[in-house]
Coordinates of C-alpha atoms in Angstrom, one line a residue:
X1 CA 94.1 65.6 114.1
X2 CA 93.6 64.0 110.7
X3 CA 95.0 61.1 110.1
X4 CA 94.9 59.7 106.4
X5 CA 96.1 55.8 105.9
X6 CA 97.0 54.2 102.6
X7 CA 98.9 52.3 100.6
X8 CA 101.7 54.3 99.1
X9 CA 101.2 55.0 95.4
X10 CA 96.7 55.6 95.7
X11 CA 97.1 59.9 97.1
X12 CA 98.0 60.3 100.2
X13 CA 100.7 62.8 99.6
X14 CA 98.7 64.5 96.6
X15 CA 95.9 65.0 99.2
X16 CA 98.5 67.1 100.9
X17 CA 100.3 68.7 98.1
X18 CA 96.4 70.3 97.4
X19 CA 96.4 71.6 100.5
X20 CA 99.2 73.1 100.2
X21 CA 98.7 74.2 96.5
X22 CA 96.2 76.3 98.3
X23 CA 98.8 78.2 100.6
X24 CA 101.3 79.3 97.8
X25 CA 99.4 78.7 94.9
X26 CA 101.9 76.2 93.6
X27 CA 102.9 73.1 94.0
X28 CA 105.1 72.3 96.2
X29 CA 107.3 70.1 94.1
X30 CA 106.1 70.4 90.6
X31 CA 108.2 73.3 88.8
X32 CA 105.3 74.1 86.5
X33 CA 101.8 73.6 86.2
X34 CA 102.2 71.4 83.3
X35 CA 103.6 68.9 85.9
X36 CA 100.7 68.3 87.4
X37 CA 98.5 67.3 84.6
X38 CA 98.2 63.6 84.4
X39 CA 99.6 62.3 80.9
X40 CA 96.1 61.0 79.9
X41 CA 95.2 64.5 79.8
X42 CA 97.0 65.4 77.3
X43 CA 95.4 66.5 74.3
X44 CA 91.9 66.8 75.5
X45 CA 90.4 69.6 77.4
X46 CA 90.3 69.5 81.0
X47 CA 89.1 71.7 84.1
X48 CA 90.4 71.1 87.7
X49 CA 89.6 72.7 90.8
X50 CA 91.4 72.4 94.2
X51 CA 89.3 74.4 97.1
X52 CA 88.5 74.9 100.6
X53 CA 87.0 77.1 103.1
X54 CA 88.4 78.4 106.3
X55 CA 87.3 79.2 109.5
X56 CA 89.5 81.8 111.1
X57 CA 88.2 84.5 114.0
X58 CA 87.3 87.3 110.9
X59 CA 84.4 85.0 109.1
X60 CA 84.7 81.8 106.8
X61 CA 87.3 82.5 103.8
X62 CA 86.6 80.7 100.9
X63 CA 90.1 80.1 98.8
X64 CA 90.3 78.2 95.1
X65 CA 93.1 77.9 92.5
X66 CA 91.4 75.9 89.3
X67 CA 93.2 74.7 86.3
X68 CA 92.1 74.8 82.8
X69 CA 93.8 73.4 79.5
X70 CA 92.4 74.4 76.3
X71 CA 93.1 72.3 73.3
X72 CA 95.0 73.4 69.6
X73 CA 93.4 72.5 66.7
X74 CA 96.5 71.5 63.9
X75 CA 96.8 72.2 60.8
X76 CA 95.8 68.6 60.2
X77 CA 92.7 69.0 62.2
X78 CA 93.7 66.9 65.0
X79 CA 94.4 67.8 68.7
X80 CA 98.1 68.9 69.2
X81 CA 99.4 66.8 71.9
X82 CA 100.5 70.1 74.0
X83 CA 99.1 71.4 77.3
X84 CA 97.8 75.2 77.6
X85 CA 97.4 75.3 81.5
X86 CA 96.0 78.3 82.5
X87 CA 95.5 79.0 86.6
X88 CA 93.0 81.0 88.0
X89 CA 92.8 81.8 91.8
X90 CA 89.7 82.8 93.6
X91 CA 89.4 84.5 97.2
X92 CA 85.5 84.8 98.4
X93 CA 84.6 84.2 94.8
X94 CA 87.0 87.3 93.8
X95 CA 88.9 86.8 91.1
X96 CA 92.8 87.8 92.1
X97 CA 96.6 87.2 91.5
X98 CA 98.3 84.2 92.5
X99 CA 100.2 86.2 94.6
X100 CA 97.5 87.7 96.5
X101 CA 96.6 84.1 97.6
X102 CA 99.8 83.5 99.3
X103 CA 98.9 84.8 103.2
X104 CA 95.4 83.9 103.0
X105 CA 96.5 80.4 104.6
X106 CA 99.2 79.5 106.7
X107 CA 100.6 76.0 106.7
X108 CA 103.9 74.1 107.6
X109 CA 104.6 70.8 105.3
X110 CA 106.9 68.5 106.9
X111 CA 107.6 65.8 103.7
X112 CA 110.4 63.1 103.3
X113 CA 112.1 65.5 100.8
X114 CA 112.7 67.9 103.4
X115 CA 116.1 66.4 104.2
X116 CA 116.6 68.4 101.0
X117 CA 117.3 71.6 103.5
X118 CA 120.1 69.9 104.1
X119 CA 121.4 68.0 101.3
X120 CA 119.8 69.8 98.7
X121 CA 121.4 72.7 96.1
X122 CA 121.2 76.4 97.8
X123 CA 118.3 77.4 95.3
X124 CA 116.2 74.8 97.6
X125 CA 116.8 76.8 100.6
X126 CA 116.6 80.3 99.1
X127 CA 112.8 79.1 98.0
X128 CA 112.4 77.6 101.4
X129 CA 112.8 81.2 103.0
X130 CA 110.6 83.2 100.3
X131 CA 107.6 80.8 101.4
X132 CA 107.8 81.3 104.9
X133 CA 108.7 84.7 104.9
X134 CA 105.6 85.1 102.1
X135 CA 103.3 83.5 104.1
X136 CA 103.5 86.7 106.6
X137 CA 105.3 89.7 105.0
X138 CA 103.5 90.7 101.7
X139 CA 106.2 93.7 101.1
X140 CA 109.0 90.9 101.1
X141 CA 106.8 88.8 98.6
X142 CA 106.6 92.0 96.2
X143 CA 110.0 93.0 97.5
X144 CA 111.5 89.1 95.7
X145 CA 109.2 90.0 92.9
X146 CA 110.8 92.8 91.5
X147 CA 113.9 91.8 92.3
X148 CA 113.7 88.9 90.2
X149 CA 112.6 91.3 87.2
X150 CA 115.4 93.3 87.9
X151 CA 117.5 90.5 87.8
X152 CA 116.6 89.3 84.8
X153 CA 116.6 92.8 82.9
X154 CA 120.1 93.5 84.6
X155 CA 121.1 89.9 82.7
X156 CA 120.1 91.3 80.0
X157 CA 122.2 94.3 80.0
X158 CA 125.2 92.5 81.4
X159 CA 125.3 90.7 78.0
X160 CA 124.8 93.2 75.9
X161 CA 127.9 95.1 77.7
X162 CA 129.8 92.3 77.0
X163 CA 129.3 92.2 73.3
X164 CA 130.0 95.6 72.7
X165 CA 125.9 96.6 72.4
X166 CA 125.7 98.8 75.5
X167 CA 127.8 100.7 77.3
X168 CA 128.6 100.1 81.5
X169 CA 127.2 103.2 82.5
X170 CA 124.0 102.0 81.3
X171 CA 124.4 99.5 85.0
X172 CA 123.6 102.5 87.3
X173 CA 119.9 102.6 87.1
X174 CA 119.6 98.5 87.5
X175 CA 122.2 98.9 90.1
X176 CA 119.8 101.1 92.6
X177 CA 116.8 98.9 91.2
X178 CA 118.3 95.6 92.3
X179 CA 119.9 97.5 95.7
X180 CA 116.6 98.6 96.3
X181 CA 115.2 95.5 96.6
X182 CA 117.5 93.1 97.5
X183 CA 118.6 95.1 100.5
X184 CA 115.0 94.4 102.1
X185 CA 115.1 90.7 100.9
X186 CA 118.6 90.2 103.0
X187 CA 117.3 92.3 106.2
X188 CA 113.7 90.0 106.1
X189 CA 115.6 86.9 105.4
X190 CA 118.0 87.4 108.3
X191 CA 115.7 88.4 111.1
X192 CA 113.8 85.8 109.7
X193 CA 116.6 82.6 110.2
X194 CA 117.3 85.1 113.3
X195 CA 113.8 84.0 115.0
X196 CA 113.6 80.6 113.2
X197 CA 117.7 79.3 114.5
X198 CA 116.6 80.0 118.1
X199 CA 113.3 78.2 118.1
X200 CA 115.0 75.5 116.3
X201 CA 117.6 75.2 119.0
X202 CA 115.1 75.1 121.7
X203 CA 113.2 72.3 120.0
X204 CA 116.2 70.4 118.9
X205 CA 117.6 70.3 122.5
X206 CA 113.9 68.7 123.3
X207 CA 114.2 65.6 120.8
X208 CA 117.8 65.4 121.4
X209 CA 117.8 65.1 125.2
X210 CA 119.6 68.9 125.2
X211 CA 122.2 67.0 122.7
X212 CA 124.3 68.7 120.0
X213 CA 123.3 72.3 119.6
X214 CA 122.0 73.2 116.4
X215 CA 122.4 76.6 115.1
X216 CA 120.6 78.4 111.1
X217 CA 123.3 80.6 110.1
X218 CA 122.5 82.8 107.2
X219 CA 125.0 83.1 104.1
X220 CA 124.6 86.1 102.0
X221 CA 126.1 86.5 98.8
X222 CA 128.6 89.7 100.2
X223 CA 129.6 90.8 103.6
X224 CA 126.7 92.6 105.9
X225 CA 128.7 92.0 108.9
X226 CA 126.4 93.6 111.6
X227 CA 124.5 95.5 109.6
X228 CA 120.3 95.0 109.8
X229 CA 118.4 97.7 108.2
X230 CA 117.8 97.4 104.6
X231 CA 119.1 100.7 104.6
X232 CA 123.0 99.8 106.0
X233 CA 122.7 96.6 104.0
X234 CA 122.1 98.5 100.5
X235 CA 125.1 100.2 101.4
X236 CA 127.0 96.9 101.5
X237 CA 125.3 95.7 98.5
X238 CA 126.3 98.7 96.6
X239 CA 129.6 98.7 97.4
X240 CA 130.3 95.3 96.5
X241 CA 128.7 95.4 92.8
X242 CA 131.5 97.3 92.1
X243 CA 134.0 95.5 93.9
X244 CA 132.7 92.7 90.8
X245 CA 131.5 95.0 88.0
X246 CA 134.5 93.6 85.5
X247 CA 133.9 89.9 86.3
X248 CA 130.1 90.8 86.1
X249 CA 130.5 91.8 82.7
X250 CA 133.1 89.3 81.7
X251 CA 130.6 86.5 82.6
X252 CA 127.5 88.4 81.2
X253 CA 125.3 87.6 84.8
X254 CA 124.7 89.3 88.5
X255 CA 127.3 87.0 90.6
X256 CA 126.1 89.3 94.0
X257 CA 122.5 89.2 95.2
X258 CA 120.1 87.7 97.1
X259 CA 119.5 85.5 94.7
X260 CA 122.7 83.6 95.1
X261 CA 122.2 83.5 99.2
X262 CA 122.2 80.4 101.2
X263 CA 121.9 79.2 104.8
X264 CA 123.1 76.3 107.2
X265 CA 122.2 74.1 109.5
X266 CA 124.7 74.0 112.0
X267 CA 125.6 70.8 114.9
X268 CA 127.9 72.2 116.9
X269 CA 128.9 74.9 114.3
X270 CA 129.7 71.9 111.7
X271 CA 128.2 72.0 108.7
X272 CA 125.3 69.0 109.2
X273 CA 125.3 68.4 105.4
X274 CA 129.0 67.4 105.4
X275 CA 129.5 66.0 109.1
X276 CA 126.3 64.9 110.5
X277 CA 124.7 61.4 110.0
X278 CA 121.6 61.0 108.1
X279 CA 119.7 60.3 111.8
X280 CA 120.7 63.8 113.0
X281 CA 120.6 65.4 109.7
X282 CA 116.6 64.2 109.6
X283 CA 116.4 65.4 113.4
X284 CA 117.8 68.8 112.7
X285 CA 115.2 69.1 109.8
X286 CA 112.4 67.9 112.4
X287 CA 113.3 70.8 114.7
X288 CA 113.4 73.2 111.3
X289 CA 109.9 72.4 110.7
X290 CA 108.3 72.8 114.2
X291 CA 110.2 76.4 115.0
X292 CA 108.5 77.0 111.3
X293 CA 105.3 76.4 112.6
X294 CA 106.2 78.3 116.3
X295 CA 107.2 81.3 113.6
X296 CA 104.5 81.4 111.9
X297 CA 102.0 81.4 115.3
X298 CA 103.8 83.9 116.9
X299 CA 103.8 86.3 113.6
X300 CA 100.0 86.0 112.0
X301 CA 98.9 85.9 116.1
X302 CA 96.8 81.9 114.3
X303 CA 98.1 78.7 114.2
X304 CA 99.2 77.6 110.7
X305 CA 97.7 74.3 109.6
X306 CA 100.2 71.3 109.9
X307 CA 101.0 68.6 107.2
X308 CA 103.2 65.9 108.3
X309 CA 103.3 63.7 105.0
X310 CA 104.5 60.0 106.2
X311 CA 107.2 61.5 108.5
X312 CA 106.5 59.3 111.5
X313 CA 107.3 55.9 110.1
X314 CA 110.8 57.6 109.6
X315 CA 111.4 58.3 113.4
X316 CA 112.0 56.0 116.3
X317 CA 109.4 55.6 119.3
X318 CA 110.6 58.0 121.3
X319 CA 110.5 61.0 118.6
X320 CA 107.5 59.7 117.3
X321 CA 106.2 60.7 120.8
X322 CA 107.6 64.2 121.0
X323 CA 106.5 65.3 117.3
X324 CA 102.7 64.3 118.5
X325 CA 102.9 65.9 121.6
X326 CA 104.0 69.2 120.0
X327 CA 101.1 69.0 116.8
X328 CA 98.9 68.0 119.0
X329 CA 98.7 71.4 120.6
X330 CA 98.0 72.9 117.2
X331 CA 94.1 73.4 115.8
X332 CA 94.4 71.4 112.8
X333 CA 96.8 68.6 111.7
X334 CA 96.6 66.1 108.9
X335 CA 99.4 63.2 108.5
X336 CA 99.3 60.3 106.7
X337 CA 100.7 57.1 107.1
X338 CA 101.0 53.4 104.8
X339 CA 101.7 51.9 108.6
X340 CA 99.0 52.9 111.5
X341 CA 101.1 50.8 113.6
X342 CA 103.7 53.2 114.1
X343 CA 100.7 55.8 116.0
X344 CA 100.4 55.0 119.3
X345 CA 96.9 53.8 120.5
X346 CA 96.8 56.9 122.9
X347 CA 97.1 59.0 119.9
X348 CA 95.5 57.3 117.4
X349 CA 92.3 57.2 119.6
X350 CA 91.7 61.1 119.5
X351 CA 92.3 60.9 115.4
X352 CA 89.6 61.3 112.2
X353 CA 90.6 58.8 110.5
X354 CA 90.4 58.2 106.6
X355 CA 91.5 55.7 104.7
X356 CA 92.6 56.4 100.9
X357 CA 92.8 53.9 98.3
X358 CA 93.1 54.8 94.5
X359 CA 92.6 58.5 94.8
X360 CA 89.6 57.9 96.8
X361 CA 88.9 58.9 100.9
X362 CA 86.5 56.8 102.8
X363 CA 86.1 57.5 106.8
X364 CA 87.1 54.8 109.2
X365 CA 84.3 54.1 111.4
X366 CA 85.1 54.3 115.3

């Protein structure tokens, strides 16, 4: 394990948030690249490069993302204070998409924001599944893909119904486009929560002392009932996009869809975003995260790499204890902390330690 120390505010989290830059080729919380670009920046031209290389069983794999902003020349003749990011990923040297990156690494990052899961808008969680399910299924990755351009072009029409420009039977070639792919997107995503809400369970029962039993239940956007193949559920889908065609025109936008799913976490089949306290809403995240990481074992056949970004000083001793017990059985593990205190000596012991102080990492000496 890898433990990084630090005042908050000099990087330990951005240390992180490259890493895992590297496993979806995004950043975690930044919407757009622009986000990441330090306001000093802007206006002058810049190149970044965020890159590693892993071992795994097949041979080293070297993976980059780099970031380039090219400058405007005004009118005026001055700079124009606007950023141009352009991203440019790299496997073995090998130019690719950013897509193509995603599956190359495996990682599970375990932040203070993830008590968003619970308390956070349905888009949250609906992004929460496509990484995870991403990071081992590339047909479901192309599968969300085109279903988001379908989406959009279906919008499009939907509008254009409405003011009189197109005509509703123009809907039947976007309706098969976006059955055809959403139907796979709903049968991944439930087998996925499927896998993830019993390994959750287990775990949960663990830090909970076989406490409240915690349950992932998947929402879809219309009734599947029992139905699993993407075949059965396009069926379902179908039928109810014309259960809605009117209001779907009336409001000019797809109202059905995988992209309106959600899921829950459950405490005793209560909804732990209204009921639960924050203690077990952060506990039920906890166990989330670790059947994430069990998931994503069990399903590449390699352990993903852990990222536990200042989640200890949050839990009390005991917890503390079980989390390290369980990351301690996987290969590589980095966590950071602004109090080493809370690491018990045991632990701390068998840690690389580095300390980071204004963007800066210096090893600790034994």
């Amino acid at each position: 394990m890898v433990l990084v120390q630090g005042n908050n505010g000099h990087g330990k989290s951005n240390l992180l948030e490259a890493l895992y830059l590297l496993v979806i080729a995004k950043s975690q919380r930044a919407s757009t690249e622009r986000e990441l670009v330090r306001r000093e920046s802007v206006g002058v031209e810049f190149f970044s490069q965020v890159a590693a290389v892993v071992q795994r069983e097949d041979g080293p794999v070297r993976v980059q993302v780099d970031f380039k902003n090219t400058v405007n020349e005004s009118h005026g003749g001055e700079a124009e204070n606007r950023l141009n990011v352009q991203k440019y990923v790299r496997v073995n040297g090998i130019p690719r998409r950013a897509s193509d990156l995603v599956g190359e690494i495996n990682a599970v990052m375990f932040s203070a924001q993830d008590l968003d899961m619970v308390y956070g808008s349905p888009g949250l969680r609906r992004r929460y599944m496509d990484i995870l399910i991403s990071q081992v299924d590339r047909e479901y990755l192309r599968a969300v893909q085109r279903y988001q351009r379908v989406v959009i072009q279906r919008n499009h029409l939907l509008k254009g119904i409405k003011a009189n420009r197109s005509q509703p039977s123009d809907l039947e070639f976007w309706d098969g486009e976006l059955v055809k792919s959403g139907s796979l997107v709903v049968a991944r995503r439930r087998d996925t929560l499927d896998a993830l809400s019993e390994g959750a369970a287990r775990t949960h029962a663990t830090l909970t002392d076989d406490g409240e039993a915690l349950e992932l239940a998947y929402r879809p956007s219309f009734a599947i009932d029992g139905r699993r193949t993407p075949e059965d559920i396009g069926e379902a889908m179908r039928e109810s996009l014309m259960q809605v065609r009117s209001r779907e025109i009336a409001q000019g936008f797809s109202v059905r869809g995988p992209h309106r799913d959600d899921f829950q976490l459950l405490l005793e089949g209560m909804d732990v975003g209204l009921y639960a306290s924050r203690g077990q809403a952060r506990t039920a995240v906890l166990a989330l995260k670790l059947a994430e990481a069990e998931y994503l074992s069990h399903a590449r056949n390699r352990q993903p790499i852990l990222l536990l970004d200042d989640v200890l000083s949050e839990l009390d001793a005991p917890r503390r204890r079980l989390v390290l017990e369980r990351v301690s059985n996987y290969s590589q593990v980095f966590i950071t902390t602004a109090d080493v205190d809370v690491i018990e000596p045991g632990y701390l012991s068998c840690m690389t330690r580095f300390t980071v102080h204004r963007g800066h990492l210096e090893r600790v000496n034994e």
